Amino acid sequence: GVLVVSAIHGLGSVGKSTLAAYLAHQDAVRQRFPDGVLWATLGQEPDLLKLLTNWIRALGENYTPLSVEEATTYLRSVLRDRAALLVVDDAWRPEHVRPFLAGGPKCRVLVTTREADIARAVGAQLYELDVLTPQQAMELLRKRLGRELVGAEEQAAAALAREVGYLPLALELAAAQVEDGVPWAEVLDDLRAEIARLETLERPLAWEPDLPPAERKRLSLRASFNLSLRRLRRPLLEAFAWLGVLPEDVLITPAMTATLWAVDVREARRRLRLLRNKALLLAGSQQRGEQAYRLHDLLHDLARRLLTAPPQPTQEGDLPGLGLTLPAAHRQVLARYRARTHNGLWHTLPDDGYIHQHLTWHMDKAGDAAALIALFREETAQHGHGWYTALDRLGRTDLFMQDLERLWRLADQRRDMGLQVRWALIKASLHSLAANLPVELPALLVDNDLWTPAQALAHLRQMPDEGTRAHALAALAPVLARKAPEALAEALQAARSIRDADVRARALASLAPHLPPHLLSEALQAARSIRDVYARA
């Protein structure tokens, strides 16, 4: 028979070893493997001969091998007819794992690792371990504190769990502070401070000079994450650091990281896969046929820290950083994107699924007020408003309204009358356009392939009169059902956002005949929430 090997893969501190230990103690597992569980924790520099010898001794054999190869051969003979579970915990290299693959056909091997490539190299079936669900996180906090959480304490615990991204070790470290008498509110305040979450989640003993690495990573998230980062080559470490300049919770794609890292898309795709394989990124949804990724909030903190840390570390345990200030990093991002425009005009930017949504955010973070003002002065060759035209083409005029509000805040801060007037004129023009758009026009334009559904819905949302908006939705619904049924979900959201109950009811009623079953149940839920009984009926 063939020895079956499985591997649990995931972020540092996500609970891989805890899950393996839990499985090893299950009655069903004990019955399946009557000859016991053999456990070896490797780490980055394991003493393979000592660990293999310990397994031999645990099996009741009085034999001392002189080499790793000899130990593996002896173990294979001892385990040939036995049924044992072999757990190889915290593996960092395939060559460290192979000597432990010494079981017979009745044995099984379970590997835990942050390196997906290890699983492939040893022929293991890979199991991805994600962060906890909110319910699991609350259960962990209750068990760690040994009491039920009710009222304000339960709310604070739920907020804390969200703040640390439901990562088990982070929850354990935060709960330890509460157990030590630190108020929930104080822990939460510390976690929400800029670039402070990692330091907040450290136990006082974490950086004692003689502390073993395995114990240090248990007491410090920073130490745990740094174990993975130290293994990255400098270009990949710098690529990870640059992710710290992005907003939290964005989808990370090859198209946008190609610009961020100043490489081609193929190289960006390769780097993203490497970071995912090393459990430094989480898998996200598909975007435009490409795998997208997510960065855990605490790893985002660490990336931002690396971006701004000095090239020569000043504290024990720190990694060499890029030595940038955050505004300087944002200015570099803007420069890299500007290089992709035509004649330096922002409205000519190619669409990578990211920059149109976050351009003005980067300008704001860079402290580049002049760039924001220039953006709103750009014109197309046809003398249209450049940035509005670009976003309208993408069906994202809602983003233009957000960017316009950013311009207003800048004008208000600077008490710039000229900017305030410009803002008012642009906003008045948009409201005038939306107010005077015939209700049937969006539907006709979509039906004749002159507008995308996204463009039609974006213009519809700007209609100031809710009754007009409801009529436009009614005209658009059958066209969407016929030509773009995937856009009906957004149309339903537009209907639900109408504040007037009677108008909202009419909008929902006009959409209902065209909705697929899963959206119809959503529409029914929205109808149930209408308090006025006549409108609801």
Coordinates of C-alpha atoms in Angstrom, one line a residue:
G1 CA 0.0 0.0 0.0
V2 CA 0.9 3.7 -0.4
L3 CA 1.5 5.9 2.7
V4 CA -1.2 8.6 2.7
V5 CA 0.1 12.1 3.5
S6 CA -2.1 15.1 4.3
A7 CA -1.0 18.7 5.0
I8 CA -2.7 21.6 6.8
H9 CA -1.6 24.9 5.3
G10 CA -2.4 28.4 6.4
L11 CA -1.3 31.7 7.9
G12 CA 1.2 31.8 10.7
S13 CA -0.8 31.6 14.0
V14 CA -4.0 30.5 12.3
G15 CA -4.2 27.3 14.4
K16 CA -2.7 24.6 12.3
S17 CA -0.8 22.9 15.2
T18 CA -3.9 23.3 17.4
L19 CA -6.1 21.6 14.9
A20 CA -3.6 18.7 14.4
A21 CA -3.5 18.2 18.2
Y22 CA -7.3 18.3 18.4
L23 CA -7.5 15.6 15.7
A24 CA -4.8 13.5 17.4
H25 CA -6.9 13.4 20.6
Q26 CA -10.2 12.3 19.0
D27 CA -11.5 8.9 20.1
A28 CA -12.2 7.9 16.4
V29 CA -8.6 8.7 15.5
R30 CA -7.2 6.8 18.6
Q31 CA -9.3 3.8 17.5
R32 CA -8.1 4.0 13.9
F33 CA -4.5 4.2 15.0
P34 CA -4.2 1.8 18.0
D35 CA -0.3 2.0 17.9
G36 CA -0.5 5.6 18.9
V37 CA 0.4 9.1 17.6
L38 CA 4.0 10.1 16.9
W39 CA 4.5 13.8 17.0
A40 CA 7.5 15.8 15.8
T41 CA 7.7 19.6 15.9
L42 CA 10.3 20.7 13.3
G43 CA 10.6 24.5 13.1
Q44 CA 13.2 26.1 10.9
E45 CA 16.3 24.3 12.1
P46 CA 15.2 20.9 13.4
D47 CA 17.5 18.2 14.9
L48 CA 16.2 15.5 12.6
L49 CA 18.2 12.7 14.1
K50 CA 17.1 13.5 17.6
L51 CA 13.4 13.7 16.7
L52 CA 13.5 10.4 14.7
T53 CA 15.3 8.7 17.6
N54 CA 12.6 9.9 20.0
W55 CA 10.0 8.2 17.7
I56 CA 12.0 5.0 17.8
R57 CA 12.1 5.2 21.6
A58 CA 8.4 6.0 21.8
L59 CA 7.7 2.8 19.9
G60 CA 9.5 0.8 22.6
E61 CA 12.6 0.1 20.7
N62 CA 16.1 0.3 22.3
Y63 CA 18.0 1.3 19.3
T64 CA 20.3 4.3 18.6
P65 CA 20.7 5.2 15.0
L66 CA 23.9 7.0 13.9
S67 CA 22.4 8.9 10.9
V68 CA 19.0 10.3 9.7
E69 CA 18.9 7.7 6.8
E70 CA 19.6 4.8 9.3
A71 CA 16.8 6.1 11.6
T72 CA 14.3 6.3 8.7
T73 CA 15.1 2.8 7.5
Y74 CA 14.7 1.4 11.1
L75 CA 11.4 3.2 11.6
R76 CA 10.1 1.9 8.3
S77 CA 10.8 -1.7 9.5
V78 CA 9.2 -1.1 12.9
L79 CA 6.1 0.6 11.5
R80 CA 5.6 -1.9 8.6
D81 CA 2.7 -3.7 10.2
R82 CA 1.6 -1.0 12.7
A83 CA -1.2 1.5 12.5
A84 CA 0.1 4.9 13.8
L85 CA -0.6 8.5 13.0
L86 CA 2.6 10.4 12.3
V87 CA 2.3 14.2 12.8
V88 CA 5.1 16.4 11.4
D89 CA 4.3 19.8 12.8
D90 CA 5.7 23.2 11.7
A91 CA 7.5 22.1 8.6
W92 CA 9.6 24.6 6.6
R93 CA 11.4 22.4 4.0
P94 CA 10.5 19.3 2.1
E95 CA 13.8 17.6 2.9
H96 CA 13.0 18.0 6.6
V97 CA 9.7 16.1 6.1
R98 CA 10.8 13.2 4.0
P99 CA 12.7 11.3 6.7
F100 CA 9.5 11.1 8.7
L101 CA 7.5 9.4 5.9
A102 CA 8.5 6.1 7.3
G103 CA 5.1 4.5 8.0
G104 CA 3.6 1.3 6.6
P105 CA 0.3 1.1 4.7
K106 CA -1.8 1.2 7.9
C107 CA -0.2 4.5 9.0
R108 CA -1.0 8.1 7.9
V109 CA 1.1 11.2 8.0
L110 CA -0.3 14.7 8.9
V111 CA 2.0 17.7 8.1
T112 CA 1.3 21.3 9.2
T113 CA 3.1 24.0 7.3
R114 CA 3.0 27.6 6.1
E115 CA 4.7 26.5 2.8
A116 CA 2.2 25.1 0.3
D117 CA 5.1 23.9 -1.9
I118 CA 6.1 21.4 0.9
A119 CA 2.8 19.6 0.5
R120 CA 3.3 19.3 -3.2
A121 CA 6.9 18.2 -2.9
V122 CA 6.0 15.3 -0.5
G123 CA 2.8 14.3 -2.4
A124 CA 0.5 15.5 0.3
Q125 CA -3.2 16.3 -0.1
L126 CA -3.5 20.0 0.9
Y127 CA -6.1 21.3 3.2
E128 CA -6.4 25.1 3.5
L129 CA -7.1 26.4 7.0
D130 CA -8.8 29.9 7.1
V131 CA -9.3 32.3 10.0
L132 CA -12.1 31.6 12.5
T133 CA -15.7 32.5 11.9
P134 CA -17.1 35.3 14.2
Q135 CA -19.0 32.6 16.2
Q136 CA -15.8 30.5 16.6
A137 CA -13.9 33.6 17.7
M138 CA -16.4 34.4 20.4
E139 CA -16.3 30.7 21.6
L140 CA -12.5 30.9 21.8
L141 CA -12.6 34.1 23.9
R142 CA -15.2 32.6 26.2
K143 CA -13.1 29.4 26.8
R144 CA -9.9 31.4 27.2
L145 CA -11.5 33.7 29.9
G146 CA -13.5 30.9 31.4
R147 CA -16.8 32.7 31.6
E148 CA -19.8 33.8 29.5
L149 CA -19.7 37.2 27.9
V150 CA -22.9 39.2 28.1
G151 CA -24.0 42.8 27.4
A152 CA -21.4 45.4 26.9
E153 CA -18.6 42.8 27.4
E154 CA -19.9 40.7 24.6
Q155 CA -20.1 43.7 22.3
A156 CA -16.5 44.6 23.2
A157 CA -15.3 41.1 22.6
A158 CA -17.0 41.0 19.2
A159 CA -15.4 44.3 18.2
L160 CA -12.0 43.0 19.4
A161 CA -12.4 39.8 17.3
R162 CA -13.2 41.9 14.2
E163 CA -10.2 44.1 14.9
V164 CA -7.7 41.2 14.9
G165 CA -9.3 39.6 11.8
Y166 CA -10.5 36.5 13.7
L167 CA -6.9 35.1 13.9
P168 CA -6.7 32.6 16.8
L169 CA -3.3 33.5 18.3
A170 CA -4.3 37.2 18.1
L171 CA -7.5 36.4 20.0
E172 CA -5.5 34.4 22.6
L173 CA -3.0 37.3 23.2
A174 CA -5.8 39.9 23.4
A175 CA -7.7 37.7 25.9
A176 CA -4.6 37.3 28.0
Q177 CA -4.5 41.1 28.4
V178 CA -8.1 41.2 29.5
E179 CA -7.4 38.4 31.9
D180 CA -4.5 40.4 33.3
G181 CA -7.0 43.2 34.1
V182 CA -6.6 45.5 31.1
P183 CA -10.1 46.9 30.3
W184 CA -11.7 45.8 27.0
A185 CA -11.9 49.4 25.9
E186 CA -8.2 50.0 26.5
V187 CA -7.2 46.9 24.4
L188 CA -9.6 48.1 21.6
D189 CA -8.2 51.6 21.7
D190 CA -4.6 50.2 21.4
L191 CA -5.6 47.9 18.6
R192 CA -7.2 50.8 16.6
A193 CA -4.1 53.0 16.9
E194 CA -2.0 53.5 13.8
I195 CA 0.5 50.7 13.2
A196 CA 0.1 49.6 16.8
R197 CA -1.8 46.3 16.6
L198 CA 1.2 44.1 16.5
E199 CA 2.9 45.7 19.5
T200 CA -0.4 45.6 21.4
L201 CA -0.6 41.8 20.8
E202 CA 2.7 40.9 22.6
R203 CA 3.2 39.4 25.9
P204 CA 5.9 41.0 28.1
L205 CA 8.2 38.0 28.0
A206 CA 8.2 37.8 24.1
W207 CA 11.6 39.3 23.6
E208 CA 13.6 37.7 26.5
P209 CA 17.1 37.0 25.1
D210 CA 17.1 33.2 25.9
L211 CA 13.6 32.5 24.8
P212 CA 13.3 29.6 22.3
P213 CA 11.9 30.6 18.9
A214 CA 8.9 28.3 19.3
E215 CA 8.0 30.0 22.6
R216 CA 8.6 33.5 21.2
K217 CA 6.2 32.9 18.3
R218 CA 3.5 31.8 20.8
L219 CA 3.9 35.1 22.7
S220 CA 4.2 37.5 19.8
L221 CA 2.4 37.8 16.5
R222 CA 5.2 39.9 15.2
A223 CA 7.7 37.1 15.9
S224 CA 5.4 34.5 14.4
F225 CA 4.9 36.4 11.2
N226 CA 8.6 37.3 11.0
L227 CA 9.5 33.6 10.8
S228 CA 7.8 33.5 7.4
L229 CA 9.2 36.9 6.3
R230 CA 12.8 36.1 7.1
R231 CA 12.7 33.3 4.5
L232 CA 11.8 35.6 1.7
R233 CA 14.4 36.9 -0.8
R234 CA 14.8 40.6 -0.8
P235 CA 12.7 41.3 -3.9
L236 CA 9.8 39.3 -2.6
L237 CA 10.1 40.9 0.9
E238 CA 10.0 44.4 -0.7
A239 CA 7.0 43.3 -2.8
F240 CA 5.2 42.2 0.4
A241 CA 6.2 45.5 2.1
W242 CA 4.6 47.6 -0.8
L243 CA 1.3 45.9 -0.1
G244 CA 1.2 48.1 3.1
V245 CA 0.6 51.2 0.9
L246 CA -2.8 49.8 -0.2
P247 CA -6.1 50.4 1.7
E248 CA -7.2 47.5 4.0
D249 CA -9.5 44.8 2.6
V250 CA -8.9 45.5 -1.1
L251 CA -8.7 42.6 -3.6
I252 CA -5.1 42.3 -4.8
T253 CA -4.7 41.3 -8.4
P254 CA -1.8 40.8 -10.9
A255 CA -3.0 43.8 -12.9
M256 CA -2.7 46.3 -10.1
T257 CA 0.4 44.8 -8.4
A258 CA 2.2 45.0 -11.8
T259 CA 2.0 48.8 -11.5
L260 CA 2.6 48.8 -7.7
W261 CA 5.8 46.7 -8.1
A262 CA 6.9 48.1 -11.4
V263 CA 7.0 44.7 -13.1
D264 CA 5.1 43.0 -15.9
V265 CA 1.8 41.1 -15.2
R266 CA 3.4 37.7 -15.5
E267 CA 6.0 38.5 -12.8
A268 CA 3.3 40.1 -10.6
R269 CA 1.3 36.9 -10.9
R270 CA 4.3 34.8 -10.0
R271 CA 5.1 36.9 -6.9
L272 CA 1.5 36.7 -5.7
R273 CA 1.5 32.9 -6.0
L274 CA 4.7 32.8 -4.0
L275 CA 3.3 34.9 -1.3
R276 CA 0.2 32.8 -1.2
N277 CA 2.2 29.6 -1.1
K278 CA 4.1 31.0 1.9
A279 CA 0.7 31.7 3.6
L280 CA 1.3 35.5 3.6
L281 CA -1.8 36.1 1.4
L282 CA -5.3 34.6 1.6
A283 CA -7.2 33.5 -1.5
G284 CA -9.8 36.0 -2.7
S285 CA -12.5 35.7 -5.4
Q286 CA -11.8 35.6 -9.1
Q287 CA -11.5 39.0 -10.8
R288 CA -11.8 39.2 -14.6
G289 CA -10.8 35.6 -14.9
E290 CA -7.7 36.0 -12.6
Q291 CA -7.2 34.7 -9.1
A292 CA -7.3 37.6 -6.7
Y293 CA -5.9 37.7 -3.1
R294 CA -6.5 39.3 0.3
L295 CA -4.1 40.5 3.0
H296 CA -5.1 39.8 6.6
D297 CA -5.4 43.0 8.5
L298 CA -2.5 42.1 10.9
L299 CA -0.2 41.2 8.0
H300 CA -1.3 44.5 6.4
D301 CA 0.0 46.2 9.6
L302 CA 3.3 44.3 9.3
A303 CA 3.7 45.2 5.6
R304 CA 3.1 48.9 6.3
R305 CA 5.6 48.7 9.2
L306 CA 8.2 47.2 6.8
L307 CA 7.5 50.0 4.3
T308 CA 8.4 52.6 6.9
A309 CA 11.0 50.8 9.0
P310 CA 14.7 51.7 8.7
P311 CA 16.9 49.6 6.4
Q312 CA 19.1 48.8 9.4
P313 CA 16.8 47.4 12.2
T314 CA 17.1 49.2 15.5
Q315 CA 15.3 46.6 17.7
E316 CA 15.8 42.9 18.2
G317 CA 13.4 40.8 16.1
D318 CA 12.8 43.6 13.5
L319 CA 13.4 43.1 9.8
P320 CA 15.1 45.6 7.5
G321 CA 12.6 48.0 6.0
L322 CA 12.4 50.2 3.0
G323 CA 12.8 53.4 5.0
L324 CA 10.0 55.4 3.4
T325 CA 7.5 57.7 4.9
L326 CA 3.9 56.8 4.1
P327 CA 3.3 60.1 2.1
A328 CA 6.5 59.3 0.1
A329 CA 5.3 55.8 -0.6
H330 CA 1.9 57.1 -1.9
R331 CA 3.8 59.6 -4.1
Q332 CA 5.7 56.7 -5.6
V333 CA 2.5 54.8 -6.3
L334 CA 1.1 57.9 -8.0
A335 CA 4.2 58.3 -10.1
R336 CA 4.1 54.6 -11.2
Y337 CA 0.5 55.0 -12.3
R338 CA 1.1 58.3 -13.9
A339 CA 3.7 56.6 -16.1
R340 CA 0.8 54.5 -17.5
T341 CA -1.2 57.5 -18.6
H342 CA -1.2 59.3 -22.0
N343 CA 0.6 62.6 -21.7
G344 CA 0.3 62.5 -17.9
L345 CA -3.5 62.8 -18.0
W346 CA -5.2 60.8 -15.3
H347 CA -8.4 60.2 -17.2
T348 CA -6.4 58.1 -19.8
L349 CA -5.4 55.6 -17.1
P350 CA -6.0 52.0 -18.2
D351 CA -8.6 50.2 -16.1
D352 CA -6.9 47.6 -13.8
G353 CA -9.9 47.2 -11.5
Y354 CA -8.2 49.2 -8.7
I355 CA -6.8 52.6 -9.5
H356 CA -10.0 54.3 -10.6
Q357 CA -11.6 53.5 -7.2
H358 CA -8.5 54.6 -5.1
L359 CA -6.7 57.3 -7.1
T360 CA -7.9 60.3 -5.0
W361 CA -7.3 58.2 -1.8
H362 CA -3.7 57.9 -2.8
M363 CA -3.5 61.6 -3.6
D364 CA -5.0 62.4 -0.2
K365 CA -2.5 60.1 1.6
A366 CA 0.3 61.6 -0.4
G367 CA -0.7 65.1 0.7
D368 CA -0.8 66.1 -2.9
A369 CA -3.6 68.7 -3.1
A370 CA -2.3 70.0 -6.4
A371 CA -2.8 66.6 -8.1
L372 CA -6.4 66.4 -6.8
I373 CA -7.2 69.9 -8.1
A374 CA -5.5 69.2 -11.4
L375 CA -7.5 65.9 -11.7
F376 CA -10.8 67.9 -11.7
R377 CA -9.5 70.3 -14.3
E378 CA -8.7 67.7 -16.9
E379 CA -10.6 67.7 -20.1
T380 CA -11.1 65.2 -22.8
A381 CA -10.3 65.9 -26.5
Q382 CA -14.0 66.6 -26.9
H383 CA -13.9 69.2 -24.0
G384 CA -15.8 66.9 -21.6
H385 CA -14.8 66.5 -18.0
G386 CA -11.9 64.1 -18.1
W387 CA -12.3 62.2 -14.8
Y388 CA -16.1 62.1 -15.0
T389 CA -15.9 60.7 -18.6
A390 CA -13.4 58.0 -17.5
L391 CA -15.6 56.9 -14.5
D392 CA -18.8 57.1 -16.6
R393 CA -17.2 54.8 -19.2
L394 CA -16.7 52.2 -16.4
G395 CA -20.2 52.7 -15.1
R396 CA -18.8 54.1 -11.8
T397 CA -20.1 57.7 -11.6
D398 CA -20.8 56.9 -8.0
L399 CA -17.0 57.0 -7.5
F400 CA -17.0 60.5 -9.1
M401 CA -19.4 61.7 -6.4
Q402 CA -17.1 60.3 -3.7
D403 CA -14.1 62.0 -5.3
L404 CA -16.1 65.2 -5.6
E405 CA -16.7 65.1 -1.8
R406 CA -12.9 64.7 -1.3
L407 CA -12.5 67.9 -3.4
W408 CA -15.0 69.7 -1.2
R409 CA -13.2 68.7 2.0
L410 CA -10.0 70.1 0.5
A411 CA -11.7 73.3 -0.5
D412 CA -13.2 73.7 2.9
Q413 CA -9.9 73.0 4.7
R414 CA -8.1 75.6 2.6
R415 CA -11.0 78.0 2.6
D416 CA -10.5 78.3 -1.1
M417 CA -13.5 80.1 -2.6
G418 CA -12.5 79.3 -6.2
L419 CA -12.4 75.5 -5.4
Q420 CA -15.7 75.8 -3.5
V421 CA -17.4 77.4 -6.5
R422 CA -15.9 74.8 -8.9
W423 CA -17.2 72.0 -6.6
A424 CA -20.7 73.6 -6.5
L425 CA -20.9 74.1 -10.3
I426 CA -19.9 70.4 -11.0
K427 CA -22.4 69.1 -8.4
A428 CA -25.2 71.3 -9.8
S429 CA -24.4 70.2 -13.4
L430 CA -24.6 66.5 -12.3
H431 CA -27.9 67.0 -10.5
S432 CA -29.3 69.0 -13.5
L433 CA -28.3 66.2 -15.9
A434 CA -29.8 63.5 -13.7
A435 CA -33.0 65.4 -13.0
N436 CA -33.6 66.1 -16.7
L437 CA -32.8 62.6 -18.0
P438 CA -36.0 61.1 -19.5
V439 CA -36.9 58.0 -17.4
E440 CA -37.0 55.7 -20.5
L441 CA -33.6 56.8 -21.8
P442 CA -31.3 54.5 -19.6
A443 CA -33.3 51.5 -20.7
L444 CA -33.2 52.5 -24.4
L445 CA -29.4 53.1 -24.2
V446 CA -28.7 49.7 -22.6
D447 CA -31.1 48.0 -25.0
N448 CA -29.2 49.5 -28.0
D449 CA -25.8 48.7 -26.5
L450 CA -24.9 52.4 -26.2
W451 CA -24.6 52.2 -22.4
T452 CA -23.5 49.3 -20.1
P453 CA -26.0 48.3 -17.4
A454 CA -23.5 49.7 -14.8
Q455 CA -23.6 53.1 -16.6
A456 CA -27.4 53.1 -16.6
L457 CA -27.7 52.2 -12.9
A458 CA -25.0 54.8 -12.0
H459 CA -27.0 57.5 -13.7
L460 CA -30.2 56.3 -12.3
R461 CA -28.8 56.5 -8.7
Q462 CA -28.1 60.1 -9.3
M463 CA -31.7 61.0 -10.1
P464 CA -32.6 63.3 -7.2
D465 CA -36.4 62.6 -7.3
E466 CA -37.1 59.1 -6.0
G467 CA -40.3 58.7 -7.9
T468 CA -38.4 59.4 -11.2
R469 CA -35.8 56.8 -10.1
A470 CA -38.5 54.2 -9.5
H471 CA -40.0 54.8 -13.0
A472 CA -36.6 54.5 -14.6
L473 CA -36.0 51.2 -12.7
A474 CA -39.3 49.9 -13.9
A475 CA -38.3 50.7 -17.5
L476 CA -34.8 49.2 -17.1
A477 CA -35.8 45.9 -15.3
P478 CA -37.1 44.0 -18.4
V479 CA -34.1 45.1 -20.4
L480 CA -31.7 43.9 -17.7
A481 CA -33.6 40.6 -17.4
R482 CA -33.2 40.0 -21.1
K483 CA -29.7 41.3 -21.7
A484 CA -27.8 41.4 -18.4
P485 CA -29.5 39.3 -15.6
E486 CA -26.4 39.6 -13.5
A487 CA -27.1 43.3 -13.1
L488 CA -30.5 42.7 -11.5
A489 CA -28.8 42.4 -8.1
E490 CA -27.5 45.9 -8.3
A491 CA -30.9 47.1 -9.6
L492 CA -32.5 45.5 -6.5
Q493 CA -30.0 47.4 -4.3
A494 CA -31.0 50.7 -6.0
A495 CA -34.7 49.9 -5.3
R496 CA -33.9 49.1 -1.6
S497 CA -32.0 52.3 -1.2
I498 CA -35.2 54.4 -1.9
R499 CA -36.2 56.0 1.4
D500 CA -39.9 56.8 0.7
A501 CA -41.8 53.6 1.6
D502 CA -44.5 53.9 -1.0
V503 CA -42.0 54.7 -3.8
R504 CA -39.8 51.8 -2.6
A505 CA -42.7 49.5 -2.7
R506 CA -43.5 50.5 -6.3
A507 CA -39.9 50.0 -7.3
L508 CA -39.8 46.5 -5.7
A509 CA -43.1 45.6 -7.4
S510 CA -41.8 46.6 -10.8
L511 CA -38.6 44.5 -10.4
A512 CA -40.2 41.4 -8.9
P513 CA -41.5 39.8 -12.1
H514 CA -38.0 39.9 -13.6
L515 CA -36.0 38.6 -10.6
P516 CA -34.5 35.1 -10.3
P517 CA -35.5 33.1 -7.2
H518 CA -32.6 34.0 -5.0
L519 CA -33.1 37.7 -5.6
L520 CA -36.9 37.4 -5.3
S521 CA -36.5 36.2 -1.7
E522 CA -34.3 39.2 -1.1
A523 CA -37.0 41.5 -2.5
L524 CA -39.6 39.8 -0.3
Q525 CA -37.4 40.5 2.7
A526 CA -37.1 44.1 1.7
A527 CA -40.9 44.3 1.3
R528 CA -41.4 42.8 4.8
S529 CA -39.3 45.6 6.3
I530 CA -41.7 48.3 5.0
R531 CA -43.7 49.5 8.0
D532 CA -46.6 51.2 6.3
V533 CA -49.1 48.3 5.7
Y534 CA -50.6 49.8 2.5
A535 CA -47.2 50.2 0.9
R536 CA -46.2 46.8 2.1
A537 CA -49.3 45.2 0.6

